[in-house]
Amino acid sequence: PPTSPPTASPSRCDISHSRRARQQANRQAPPSPENGPMLPLPSTPLTATDLSYTIVNGKIACWAPAYRVHIGFAYCAFISGLLAMLSRFLPAAYKWAHRWLGVAYIISMLWAIASSLVIRNEGLPHATAISFIWVLGFLTIGWVIVRVHMYYAERQALEAADRRIRSIGLTRSLVSVIAEEKLKIAARKTFSQRYFSLKTLHGMCFFTSWINIAGRVFVTTLEEFTCYANVHYKQPAGSHAPLVAIPIDDPTYFEKPWAKTGLVGWGVALSIGPLLGSAFVAAIFQFVATKLFKPTEGEDEGETLKVKAPKSDI
């Protein structure tokens, strides 16, 4: 008997055009539970001509107020990085300033990146993308290097303090003995040991990271920022059909989990929920550790304390 010819499975292009047609039809219909609601941010009704935001398929692509936040954290990164380098000229009593200014530089960079996610109009020039690779790449390498350097410096100081205490005894606080040993170790280093060191490599990496963000600060204008671009579907190769804008509303909004909880409920669930859950697990863990981490009976406070503890606590 004759058989019907096999039907070809739809290609990715066919699926894309089918989805585009369905979303275009939903774009023409008023918001309803069937085709998704208008988002509360910014205030409804949403339009494709408002220069203060760009909403694409229910997602925030651009929000003008975030530009001020982005520029603010970019300047914080520039200033904190500059002060961190200058703090190396301060006396040893102010060494803490270098560490905390470095922390401020990293935190400022994190929030500058986060705020840049919602100020998208045209994308990044290739040269700027390369600059940002150096900013984040050398920041990451520099941070790892300084953590390794601090680990070995601390271990050397502890070993030196231990030898000193064993030979002459502890005549003053342990903290001051360790700090003094650190200074002695640093004073004994030669030029080559100082130059070809993890500490120098850390400074080179962070300077390279900072200089790339510094260049952006000086060329970035402070004029009013607007969300002037809309997003369109790409057409298949060789097609001369007019471009179709991606709709503002998401036709599948009510299929998303945050549609049931609302955005406020979703935010609470992702913050308060994990905090309470981790607090409960921590209480169980610490209760068990308290029971296992006990001194042996019959020992005096002046004797060596023998404990029975899990290996994870040693």
PDB file of C-alpha atoms in Angstrom:
ATOM      1  CA  PRO A   1       0.000   0.000   0.000  1.00  0.00           C
ATOM      2  CA  PRO A   2       1.223   3.521  -0.708  1.00  0.00           C
ATOM      3  CA  THR A   3       2.657   5.300   2.252  1.00  0.00           C
ATOM      4  CA  SER A   4       2.618   8.990   2.904  1.00  0.00           C
ATOM      5  CA  PRO A   5       5.971  10.710   2.477  1.00  0.00           C
ATOM      6  CA  PRO A   6       7.817  11.295   5.733  1.00  0.00           C
ATOM      7  CA  THR A   7       7.309  14.727   7.175  1.00  0.00           C
ATOM      8  CA  ALA A   8      10.431  16.695   7.842  1.00  0.00           C
ATOM      9  CA  SER A   9      10.935  17.840  11.390  1.00  0.00           C
ATOM     10  CA  PRO A  10      10.693  21.611  11.766  1.00  0.00           C
ATOM     11  CA  SER A  11      14.016  23.363  11.636  1.00  0.00           C
ATOM     12  CA  ARG A  12      15.261  25.781  14.269  1.00  0.00           C
ATOM     13  CA  CYS A  13      14.526  28.625  11.834  1.00  0.00           C
ATOM     14  CA  ASP A  14      10.896  27.451  11.393  1.00  0.00           C
ATOM     15  CA  ILE A  15      10.445  27.226  15.157  1.00  0.00           C
ATOM     16  CA  SER A  16      11.913  30.698  15.578  1.00  0.00           C
ATOM     17  CA  HIS A  17       9.532  32.185  12.978  1.00  0.00           C
ATOM     18  CA  SER A  18       6.556  30.373  14.521  1.00  0.00           C
ATOM     19  CA  ARG A  19       7.422  31.746  17.939  1.00  0.00           C
ATOM     20  CA  ARG A  20       7.927  35.191  16.429  1.00  0.00           C
ATOM     21  CA  ALA A  21       4.486  35.106  14.798  1.00  0.00           C
ATOM     22  CA  ARG A  22       2.852  34.005  18.045  1.00  0.00           C
ATOM     23  CA  GLN A  23       4.567  36.783  20.007  1.00  0.00           C
ATOM     24  CA  GLN A  24       3.660  39.347  17.345  1.00  0.00           C
ATOM     25  CA  ALA A  25       0.002  38.361  17.660  1.00  0.00           C
ATOM     26  CA  ASN A  26       0.188  38.680  21.427  1.00  0.00           C
ATOM     27  CA  ARG A  27       1.808  42.080  21.049  1.00  0.00           C
ATOM     28  CA  GLN A  28      -1.279  43.353  19.232  1.00  0.00           C
ATOM     29  CA  ALA A  29      -3.658  42.049  21.917  1.00  0.00           C
ATOM     30  CA  PRO A  30      -4.305  43.869  25.195  1.00  0.00           C
ATOM     31  CA  PRO A  31      -2.640  42.422  28.316  1.00  0.00           C
ATOM     32  CA  SER A  32      -4.601  39.562  29.848  1.00  0.00           C
ATOM     33  CA  PRO A  33      -3.935  36.359  31.811  1.00  0.00           C
ATOM     34  CA  GLU A  34      -3.617  34.575  28.460  1.00  0.00           C
ATOM     35  CA  ASN A  35      -0.895  36.723  26.919  1.00  0.00           C
ATOM     36  CA  GLY A  36       0.882  38.029  30.031  1.00  0.00           C
ATOM     37  CA  PRO A  37       0.642  41.199  32.122  1.00  0.00           C
ATOM     38  CA  MET A  38       2.505  44.428  31.864  1.00  0.00           C
ATOM     39  CA  LEU A  39       5.495  44.583  34.174  1.00  0.00           C
ATOM     40  CA  PRO A  40       5.294  47.007  37.126  1.00  0.00           C
ATOM     41  CA  LEU A  41       8.778  48.407  36.347  1.00  0.00           C
ATOM     42  CA  PRO A  42       8.653  51.026  35.030  1.00  0.00           C
ATOM     43  CA  SER A  43       5.098  52.244  35.583  1.00  0.00           C
ATOM     44  CA  THR A  44       2.476  50.934  33.207  1.00  0.00           C
ATOM     45  CA  PRO A  45       1.456  51.317  30.441  1.00  0.00           C
ATOM     46  CA  LEU A  46       4.765  50.379  28.828  1.00  0.00           C
ATOM     47  CA  THR A  47       5.626  51.847  25.445  1.00  0.00           C
ATOM     48  CA  ALA A  48       8.343  51.314  22.855  1.00  0.00           C
ATOM     49  CA  THR A  49       9.036  55.059  22.615  1.00  0.00           C
ATOM     50  CA  ASP A  50       9.853  55.933  26.247  1.00  0.00           C
ATOM     51  CA  LEU A  51      13.560  56.836  26.444  1.00  0.00           C
ATOM     52  CA  SER A  52      13.847  55.998  30.143  1.00  0.00           C
ATOM     53  CA  TYR A  53      13.664  52.224  29.637  1.00  0.00           C
ATOM     54  CA  THR A  54      13.660  49.390  27.106  1.00  0.00           C
ATOM     55  CA  ILE A  55      11.607  46.274  27.839  1.00  0.00           C
ATOM     56  CA  VAL A  56      12.095  43.273  25.528  1.00  0.00           C
ATOM     57  CA  ASN A  57       9.726  40.327  25.840  1.00  0.00           C
ATOM     58  CA  GLY A  58       9.084  41.163  29.481  1.00  0.00           C
ATOM     59  CA  LYS A  59      12.778  41.588  30.320  1.00  0.00           C
ATOM     60  CA  ILE A  60      14.648  44.760  31.268  1.00  0.00           C
ATOM     61  CA  ALA A  61      17.258  45.551  28.604  1.00  0.00           C
ATOM     62  CA  CYS A  62      17.859  49.169  29.559  1.00  0.00           C
ATOM     63  CA  TRP A  63      16.862  51.394  32.491  1.00  0.00           C
ATOM     64  CA  ALA A  64      18.205  54.938  32.422  1.00  0.00           C
ATOM     65  CA  PRO A  65      18.517  55.508  36.229  1.00  0.00           C
ATOM     66  CA  ALA A  66      20.959  52.569  36.413  1.00  0.00           C
ATOM     67  CA  TYR A  67      23.465  54.615  34.411  1.00  0.00           C
ATOM     68  CA  ARG A  68      24.064  56.964  37.342  1.00  0.00           C
ATOM     69  CA  VAL A  69      24.624  53.967  39.615  1.00  0.00           C
ATOM     70  CA  HIS A  70      27.057  52.480  37.113  1.00  0.00           C
ATOM     71  CA  ILE A  71      29.069  55.695  36.773  1.00  0.00           C
ATOM     72  CA  GLY A  72      29.103  56.172  40.563  1.00  0.00           C
ATOM     73  CA  PHE A  73      30.632  52.744  41.212  1.00  0.00           C
ATOM     74  CA  ALA A  74      33.058  53.199  38.286  1.00  0.00           C
ATOM     75  CA  TYR A  75      34.395  56.353  39.951  1.00  0.00           C
ATOM     76  CA  CYS A  76      34.559  54.537  43.296  1.00  0.00           C
ATOM     77  CA  ALA A  77      36.664  51.822  41.638  1.00  0.00           C
ATOM     78  CA  PHE A  78      38.955  54.443  40.083  1.00  0.00           C
ATOM     79  CA  ILE A  79      39.442  56.391  43.330  1.00  0.00           C
ATOM     80  CA  SER A  80      39.817  53.372  45.628  1.00  0.00           C
ATOM     81  CA  GLY A  81      42.327  51.763  43.255  1.00  0.00           C
ATOM     82  CA  LEU A  82      44.382  54.965  43.099  1.00  0.00           C
ATOM     83  CA  LEU A  83      44.345  55.374  46.900  1.00  0.00           C
ATOM     84  CA  ALA A  84      45.282  51.702  47.345  1.00  0.00           C
ATOM     85  CA  MET A  85      48.470  52.276  45.323  1.00  0.00           C
ATOM     86  CA  LEU A  86      49.294  55.512  47.150  1.00  0.00           C
ATOM     87  CA  SER A  87      48.742  53.830  50.532  1.00  0.00           C
ATOM     88  CA  ARG A  88      51.901  51.752  49.944  1.00  0.00           C
ATOM     89  CA  PHE A  89      53.870  54.901  50.843  1.00  0.00           C
ATOM     90  CA  LEU A  90      52.250  55.143  54.297  1.00  0.00           C
ATOM     91  CA  PRO A  91      54.047  53.964  57.463  1.00  0.00           C
ATOM     92  CA  ALA A  92      53.727  50.319  58.499  1.00  0.00           C
ATOM     93  CA  ALA A  93      51.111  51.254  61.118  1.00  0.00           C
ATOM     94  CA  TYR A  94      48.696  52.064  58.267  1.00  0.00           C
ATOM     95  CA  LYS A  95      49.168  48.888  56.223  1.00  0.00           C
ATOM     96  CA  TRP A  96      45.521  48.033  56.889  1.00  0.00           C
ATOM     97  CA  ALA A  97      44.494  50.910  54.581  1.00  0.00           C
ATOM     98  CA  HIS A  98      45.970  49.166  51.518  1.00  0.00           C
ATOM     99  CA  ARG A  99      44.026  45.980  52.181  1.00  0.00           C
ATOM    100  CA  TRP A 100      40.673  47.680  52.749  1.00  0.00           C
ATOM    101  CA  LEU A 101      41.080  50.003  49.768  1.00  0.00           C
ATOM    102  CA  GLY A 102      41.726  46.903  47.670  1.00  0.00           C
ATOM    103  CA  VAL A 103      38.508  45.389  48.997  1.00  0.00           C
ATOM    104  CA  ALA A 104      36.679  48.618  48.112  1.00  0.00           C
ATOM    105  CA  TYR A 105      38.093  48.424  44.571  1.00  0.00           C
ATOM    106  CA  ILE A 106      36.837  44.848  44.085  1.00  0.00           C
ATOM    107  CA  ILE A 107      33.368  45.595  45.520  1.00  0.00           C
ATOM    108  CA  SER A 108      33.034  48.728  43.378  1.00  0.00           C
ATOM    109  CA  MET A 109      33.953  46.724  40.283  1.00  0.00           C
ATOM    110  CA  LEU A 110      31.325  44.082  41.106  1.00  0.00           C
ATOM    111  CA  TRP A 111      28.525  46.645  41.384  1.00  0.00           C
ATOM    112  CA  ALA A 112      29.714  48.589  38.345  1.00  0.00           C
ATOM    113  CA  ILE A 113      29.450  45.368  36.339  1.00  0.00           C
ATOM    114  CA  ALA A 114      26.047  44.514  37.820  1.00  0.00           C
ATOM    115  CA  SER A 115      24.579  47.931  36.981  1.00  0.00           C
ATOM    116  CA  SER A 116      25.971  47.756  33.428  1.00  0.00           C
ATOM    117  CA  LEU A 117      23.700  44.797  32.677  1.00  0.00           C
ATOM    118  CA  VAL A 118      20.670  47.094  32.428  1.00  0.00           C
ATOM    119  CA  ILE A 119      22.102  50.024  30.435  1.00  0.00           C
ATOM    120  CA  ARG A 120      22.363  48.230  27.102  1.00  0.00           C
ATOM    121  CA  ASN A 121      21.727  50.169  23.885  1.00  0.00           C
ATOM    122  CA  GLU A 122      24.250  49.148  21.239  1.00  0.00           C
ATOM    123  CA  GLY A 123      26.726  46.846  22.986  1.00  0.00           C
ATOM    124  CA  LEU A 124      30.489  47.220  23.458  1.00  0.00           C
ATOM    125  CA  PRO A 125      33.104  48.254  20.916  1.00  0.00           C
ATOM    126  CA  HIS A 126      35.684  45.541  20.347  1.00  0.00           C
ATOM    127  CA  ALA A 127      38.461  47.633  21.916  1.00  0.00           C
ATOM    128  CA  THR A 128      36.365  48.255  25.039  1.00  0.00           C
ATOM    129  CA  ALA A 129      35.583  44.554  25.366  1.00  0.00           C
ATOM    130  CA  ILE A 130      39.319  43.782  25.310  1.00  0.00           C
ATOM    131  CA  SER A 131      39.891  46.444  27.975  1.00  0.00           C
ATOM    132  CA  PHE A 132      37.267  44.878  30.240  1.00  0.00           C
ATOM    133  CA  ILE A 133      38.863  41.461  29.795  1.00  0.00           C
ATOM    134  CA  TRP A 134      42.089  42.931  31.189  1.00  0.00           C
ATOM    135  CA  VAL A 135      40.213  44.691  34.008  1.00  0.00           C
ATOM    136  CA  LEU A 136      38.562  41.524  35.278  1.00  0.00           C
ATOM    137  CA  GLY A 137      41.281  39.054  34.249  1.00  0.00           C
ATOM    138  CA  PHE A 138      44.142  40.810  36.022  1.00  0.00           C
ATOM    139  CA  LEU A 139      41.923  41.614  39.007  1.00  0.00           C
ATOM    140  CA  THR A 140      41.205  37.893  39.405  1.00  0.00           C
ATOM    141  CA  ILE A 141      44.840  36.843  38.964  1.00  0.00           C
ATOM    142  CA  GLY A 142      46.087  39.585  41.278  1.00  0.00           C
ATOM    143  CA  TRP A 143      43.666  38.643  44.034  1.00  0.00           C
ATOM    144  CA  VAL A 144      44.611  34.942  43.887  1.00  0.00           C
ATOM    145  CA  ILE A 145      48.318  35.809  43.920  1.00  0.00           C
ATOM    146  CA  VAL A 146      48.077  38.043  46.984  1.00  0.00           C
ATOM    147  CA  ARG A 147      46.097  35.385  48.870  1.00  0.00           C
ATOM    148  CA  VAL A 148      48.872  32.855  48.168  1.00  0.00           C
ATOM    149  CA  HIS A 149      51.500  35.414  49.222  1.00  0.00           C
ATOM    150  CA  MET A 150      49.658  36.141  52.483  1.00  0.00           C
ATOM    151  CA  TYR A 151      49.397  32.424  53.255  1.00  0.00           C
ATOM    152  CA  TYR A 152      53.138  31.818  52.887  1.00  0.00           C
ATOM    153  CA  ALA A 153      54.075  35.055  54.701  1.00  0.00           C
ATOM    154  CA  GLU A 154      51.839  34.125  57.625  1.00  0.00           C
ATOM    155  CA  ARG A 155      53.279  30.617  57.791  1.00  0.00           C
ATOM    156  CA  GLN A 156      56.858  31.905  57.739  1.00  0.00           C
ATOM    157  CA  ALA A 157      56.094  34.359  60.537  1.00  0.00           C
ATOM    158  CA  LEU A 158      54.422  31.673  62.663  1.00  0.00           C
ATOM    159  CA  GLU A 159      57.335  29.287  62.204  1.00  0.00           C
ATOM    160  CA  ALA A 160      59.821  32.012  63.171  1.00  0.00           C
ATOM    161  CA  ALA A 161      57.729  32.995  66.206  1.00  0.00           C
ATOM    162  CA  ASP A 162      57.522  29.345  67.259  1.00  0.00           C
ATOM    163  CA  ARG A 163      61.320  28.943  67.114  1.00  0.00           C
ATOM    164  CA  ARG A 164      61.796  32.128  69.115  1.00  0.00           C
ATOM    165  CA  ILE A 165      59.322  31.088  71.812  1.00  0.00           C
ATOM    166  CA  ARG A 166      60.950  27.648  72.115  1.00  0.00           C
ATOM    167  CA  SER A 167      64.403  29.195  72.566  1.00  0.00           C
ATOM    168  CA  ILE A 168      63.786  32.167  74.883  1.00  0.00           C
ATOM    169  CA  GLY A 169      60.159  31.741  75.960  1.00  0.00           C
ATOM    170  CA  LEU A 170      57.196  34.045  75.516  1.00  0.00           C
ATOM    171  CA  THR A 171      58.043  37.359  77.164  1.00  0.00           C
ATOM    172  CA  ARG A 172      55.214  39.407  75.663  1.00  0.00           C
ATOM    173  CA  SER A 173      52.031  38.949  73.640  1.00  0.00           C
ATOM    174  CA  LEU A 174      52.040  36.406  70.847  1.00  0.00           C
ATOM    175  CA  VAL A 175      50.521  38.949  68.433  1.00  0.00           C
ATOM    176  CA  SER A 176      53.453  41.347  68.876  1.00  0.00           C
ATOM    177  CA  VAL A 177      55.975  38.521  68.465  1.00  0.00           C
ATOM    178  CA  ILE A 178      54.398  37.446  65.152  1.00  0.00           C
ATOM    179  CA  ALA A 179      54.253  41.056  63.895  1.00  0.00           C
ATOM    180  CA  GLU A 180      57.921  41.560  64.785  1.00  0.00           C
ATOM    181  CA  GLU A 181      58.928  38.376  62.968  1.00  0.00           C
ATOM    182  CA  LYS A 182      57.077  39.550  59.861  1.00  0.00           C
ATOM    183  CA  LEU A 183      59.081  42.788  59.886  1.00  0.00           C
ATOM    184  CA  LYS A 184      62.341  40.860  60.310  1.00  0.00           C
ATOM    185  CA  ILE A 185      61.519  38.567  57.395  1.00  0.00           C
ATOM    186  CA  ALA A 186      60.740  41.567  55.171  1.00  0.00           C
ATOM    187  CA  ALA A 187      63.922  43.398  56.257  1.00  0.00           C
ATOM    188  CA  ARG A 188      66.145  40.431  55.368  1.00  0.00           C
ATOM    189  CA  LYS A 189      64.901  40.223  51.763  1.00  0.00           C
ATOM    190  CA  THR A 190      67.259  41.265  48.975  1.00  0.00           C
ATOM    191  CA  PHE A 191      66.294  43.342  45.937  1.00  0.00           C
ATOM    192  CA  SER A 192      65.862  40.263  43.744  1.00  0.00           C
ATOM    193  CA  GLN A 193      63.709  38.563  46.392  1.00  0.00           C
ATOM    194  CA  ARG A 194      61.507  41.627  46.630  1.00  0.00           C
ATOM    195  CA  TYR A 195      61.281  42.241  42.886  1.00  0.00           C
ATOM    196  CA  PHE A 196      60.782  38.650  41.726  1.00  0.00           C
ATOM    197  CA  SER A 197      58.019  37.921  44.221  1.00  0.00           C
ATOM    198  CA  LEU A 198      54.305  37.199  44.366  1.00  0.00           C
ATOM    199  CA  LYS A 199      53.765  40.570  46.030  1.00  0.00           C
ATOM    200  CA  THR A 200      55.291  42.460  43.097  1.00  0.00           C
ATOM    201  CA  LEU A 201      53.332  40.349  40.610  1.00  0.00           C
ATOM    202  CA  HIS A 202      50.154  41.158  42.574  1.00  0.00           C
ATOM    203  CA  GLY A 203      50.852  44.881  42.263  1.00  0.00           C
ATOM    204  CA  MET A 204      51.521  44.587  38.518  1.00  0.00           C
ATOM    205  CA  CYS A 205      48.245  42.711  37.950  1.00  0.00           C
ATOM    206  CA  PHE A 206      46.125  45.144  39.942  1.00  0.00           C
ATOM    207  CA  PHE A 207      47.749  48.162  38.287  1.00  0.00           C
ATOM    208  CA  THR A 208      46.972  46.698  34.843  1.00  0.00           C
ATOM    209  CA  SER A 209      43.373  46.102  35.966  1.00  0.00           C
ATOM    210  CA  TRP A 210      43.074  49.645  37.353  1.00  0.00           C
ATOM    211  CA  ILE A 211      44.643  51.445  34.389  1.00  0.00           C
ATOM    212  CA  ASN A 212      42.048  49.959  32.030  1.00  0.00           C
ATOM    213  CA  ILE A 213      39.131  51.174  34.161  1.00  0.00           C
ATOM    214  CA  ALA A 214      40.875  54.545  34.633  1.00  0.00           C
ATOM    215  CA  GLY A 215      40.964  55.049  30.891  1.00  0.00           C
ATOM    216  CA  ARG A 216      37.219  54.442  30.657  1.00  0.00           C
ATOM    217  CA  VAL A 217      36.521  56.972  33.419  1.00  0.00           C
ATOM    218  CA  PHE A 218      38.304  59.763  31.560  1.00  0.00           C
ATOM    219  CA  VAL A 219      36.578  59.158  28.209  1.00  0.00           C
ATOM    220  CA  THR A 220      33.059  58.522  29.545  1.00  0.00           C
ATOM    221  CA  THR A 221      30.757  61.531  29.287  1.00  0.00           C
ATOM    222  CA  LEU A 222      28.422  62.545  32.088  1.00  0.00           C
ATOM    223  CA  GLU A 223      25.659  63.740  29.778  1.00  0.00           C
ATOM    224  CA  GLU A 224      22.085  62.542  30.194  1.00  0.00           C
ATOM    225  CA  PHE A 225      21.715  58.858  29.375  1.00  0.00           C
ATOM    226  CA  THR A 226      18.712  57.566  27.430  1.00  0.00           C
ATOM    227  CA  CYS A 227      17.532  54.136  26.337  1.00  0.00           C
ATOM    228  CA  TYR A 228      17.195  54.954  22.639  1.00  0.00           C
ATOM    229  CA  ALA A 229      17.359  51.502  21.035  1.00  0.00           C
ATOM    230  CA  ASN A 230      14.750  48.814  20.457  1.00  0.00           C
ATOM    231  CA  VAL A 231      15.476  45.165  19.674  1.00  0.00           C
ATOM    232  CA  HIS A 232      14.296  43.393  16.500  1.00  0.00           C
ATOM    233  CA  TYR A 233      14.237  39.795  15.330  1.00  0.00           C
ATOM    234  CA  LYS A 234      16.924  38.803  12.858  1.00  0.00           C
ATOM    235  CA  GLN A 235      15.684  37.808   9.419  1.00  0.00           C
ATOM    236  CA  PRO A 236      16.852  34.613   7.654  1.00  0.00           C
ATOM    237  CA  ALA A 237      19.760  34.955   5.251  1.00  0.00           C
ATOM    238  CA  GLY A 238      18.616  36.324   1.900  1.00  0.00           C
ATOM    239  CA  SER A 239      15.281  37.541   3.232  1.00  0.00           C
ATOM    240  CA  HIS A 240      14.125  41.043   2.352  1.00  0.00           C
ATOM    241  CA  ALA A 241      11.238  41.084   4.803  1.00  0.00           C
ATOM    242  CA  PRO A 242      11.003  44.128   7.077  1.00  0.00           C
ATOM    243  CA  LEU A 243      12.420  43.834  10.572  1.00  0.00           C
ATOM    244  CA  VAL A 244       9.967  42.853  13.281  1.00  0.00           C
ATOM    245  CA  ALA A 245      10.422  44.308  16.745  1.00  0.00           C
ATOM    246  CA  ILE A 246      10.519  41.871  19.646  1.00  0.00           C
ATOM    247  CA  PRO A 247       7.398  42.593  21.715  1.00  0.00           C
ATOM    248  CA  ILE A 248       7.489  44.328  25.058  1.00  0.00           C
ATOM    249  CA  ASP A 249       5.232  41.881  26.901  1.00  0.00           C
ATOM    250  CA  ASP A 250       6.113  38.267  27.603  1.00  0.00           C
ATOM    251  CA  PRO A 251       3.303  36.007  26.339  1.00  0.00           C
ATOM    252  CA  THR A 252       4.479  33.184  28.637  1.00  0.00           C
ATOM    253  CA  TYR A 253       4.637  35.312  31.783  1.00  0.00           C
ATOM    254  CA  PHE A 254       2.148  33.214  33.736  1.00  0.00           C
ATOM    255  CA  GLU A 255       4.242  30.108  33.101  1.00  0.00           C
ATOM    256  CA  LYS A 256       7.111  31.620  35.105  1.00  0.00           C
ATOM    257  CA  PRO A 257       7.454  30.782  38.831  1.00  0.00           C
ATOM    258  CA  TRP A 258       7.623  34.463  39.855  1.00  0.00           C
ATOM    259  CA  ALA A 259       4.197  35.075  38.305  1.00  0.00           C
ATOM    260  CA  LYS A 260       2.656  33.073  41.159  1.00  0.00           C
ATOM    261  CA  THR A 261       4.579  34.767  43.966  1.00  0.00           C
ATOM    262  CA  GLY A 262       4.868  38.278  42.516  1.00  0.00           C
ATOM    263  CA  LEU A 263       8.232  40.038  42.211  1.00  0.00           C
ATOM    264  CA  VAL A 264       8.274  41.011  45.907  1.00  0.00           C
ATOM    265  CA  GLY A 265       7.493  37.473  47.007  1.00  0.00           C
ATOM    266  CA  TRP A 266      10.102  36.114  44.598  1.00  0.00           C
ATOM    267  CA  GLY A 267      12.745  38.445  46.030  1.00  0.00           C
ATOM    268  CA  VAL A 268      11.861  37.461  49.591  1.00  0.00           C
ATOM    269  CA  ALA A 269      11.950  33.759  48.692  1.00  0.00           C
ATOM    270  CA  LEU A 270      15.467  34.117  47.255  1.00  0.00           C
ATOM    271  CA  SER A 271      16.817  36.062  50.259  1.00  0.00           C
ATOM    272  CA  ILE A 272      14.981  35.294  53.495  1.00  0.00           C
ATOM    273  CA  GLY A 273      14.416  31.661  52.498  1.00  0.00           C
ATOM    274  CA  PRO A 274      18.106  30.744  52.018  1.00  0.00           C
ATOM    275  CA  LEU A 275      19.082  32.727  55.130  1.00  0.00           C
ATOM    276  CA  LEU A 276      16.618  30.842  57.351  1.00  0.00           C
ATOM    277  CA  GLY A 277      17.485  27.516  55.730  1.00  0.00           C
ATOM    278  CA  SER A 278      21.239  27.990  56.197  1.00  0.00           C
ATOM    279  CA  ALA A 279      20.703  29.165  59.800  1.00  0.00           C
ATOM    280  CA  PHE A 280      18.805  25.931  60.531  1.00  0.00           C
ATOM    281  CA  VAL A 281      21.520  23.747  58.952  1.00  0.00           C
ATOM    282  CA  ALA A 282      24.236  25.712  60.800  1.00  0.00           C
ATOM    283  CA  ALA A 283      22.449  25.136  64.131  1.00  0.00           C
ATOM    284  CA  ILE A 284      22.411  21.368  63.534  1.00  0.00           C
ATOM    285  CA  PHE A 285      26.051  21.329  62.407  1.00  0.00           C
ATOM    286  CA  GLN A 286      27.294  23.378  65.372  1.00  0.00           C
ATOM    287  CA  PHE A 287      25.246  21.316  67.826  1.00  0.00           C
ATOM    288  CA  VAL A 288      26.873  18.116  66.551  1.00  0.00           C
ATOM    289  CA  ALA A 289      30.321  19.753  66.558  1.00  0.00           C
ATOM    290  CA  THR A 290      29.809  20.904  70.158  1.00  0.00           C
ATOM    291  CA  LYS A 291      29.063  17.340  71.214  1.00  0.00           C
ATOM    292  CA  LEU A 292      32.092  15.908  69.389  1.00  0.00           C
ATOM    293  CA  PHE A 293      34.566  18.671  70.296  1.00  0.00           C
ATOM    294  CA  LYS A 294      34.967  17.934  73.995  1.00  0.00           C
ATOM    295  CA  PRO A 295      38.054  17.905  76.288  1.00  0.00           C
ATOM    296  CA  THR A 296      39.063  14.585  77.809  1.00  0.00           C
ATOM    297  CA  GLU A 297      37.788  14.127  81.355  1.00  0.00           C
ATOM    298  CA  GLY A 298      40.184  14.597  84.283  1.00  0.00           C
ATOM    299  CA  GLU A 299      42.435  17.220  82.687  1.00  0.00           C
ATOM    300  CA  ASP A 300      43.381  20.495  84.327  1.00  0.00           C
ATOM    301  CA  GLU A 301      43.241  23.811  82.525  1.00  0.00           C
ATOM    302  CA  GLY A 302      47.029  24.126  82.616  1.00  0.00           C
ATOM    303  CA  GLU A 303      47.631  20.787  80.896  1.00  0.00           C
ATOM    304  CA  THR A 304      47.707  20.146  77.183  1.00  0.00           C
ATOM    305  CA  LEU A 305      44.144  19.935  75.940  1.00  0.00           C
ATOM    306  CA  LYS A 306      43.323  16.724  74.142  1.00  0.00           C
ATOM    307  CA  VAL A 307      40.192  16.854  72.083  1.00  0.00           C
ATOM    308  CA  LYS A 308      38.135  14.488  70.055  1.00  0.00           C
ATOM    309  CA  ALA A 309      37.127  16.415  66.965  1.00  0.00           C
ATOM    310  CA  PRO A 310      36.071  15.628  63.435  1.00  0.00           C
ATOM    311  CA  LYS A 311      38.801  16.032  60.806  1.00  0.00           C
ATOM    312  CA  SER A 312      36.887  18.903  59.160  1.00  0.00           C
ATOM    313  CA  ASP A 313      37.440  21.058  62.286  1.00  0.00           C
ATOM    314  CA  ILE A 314      41.202  20.477  62.529  1.00  0.00           C
TER     315      ILE A 314
END
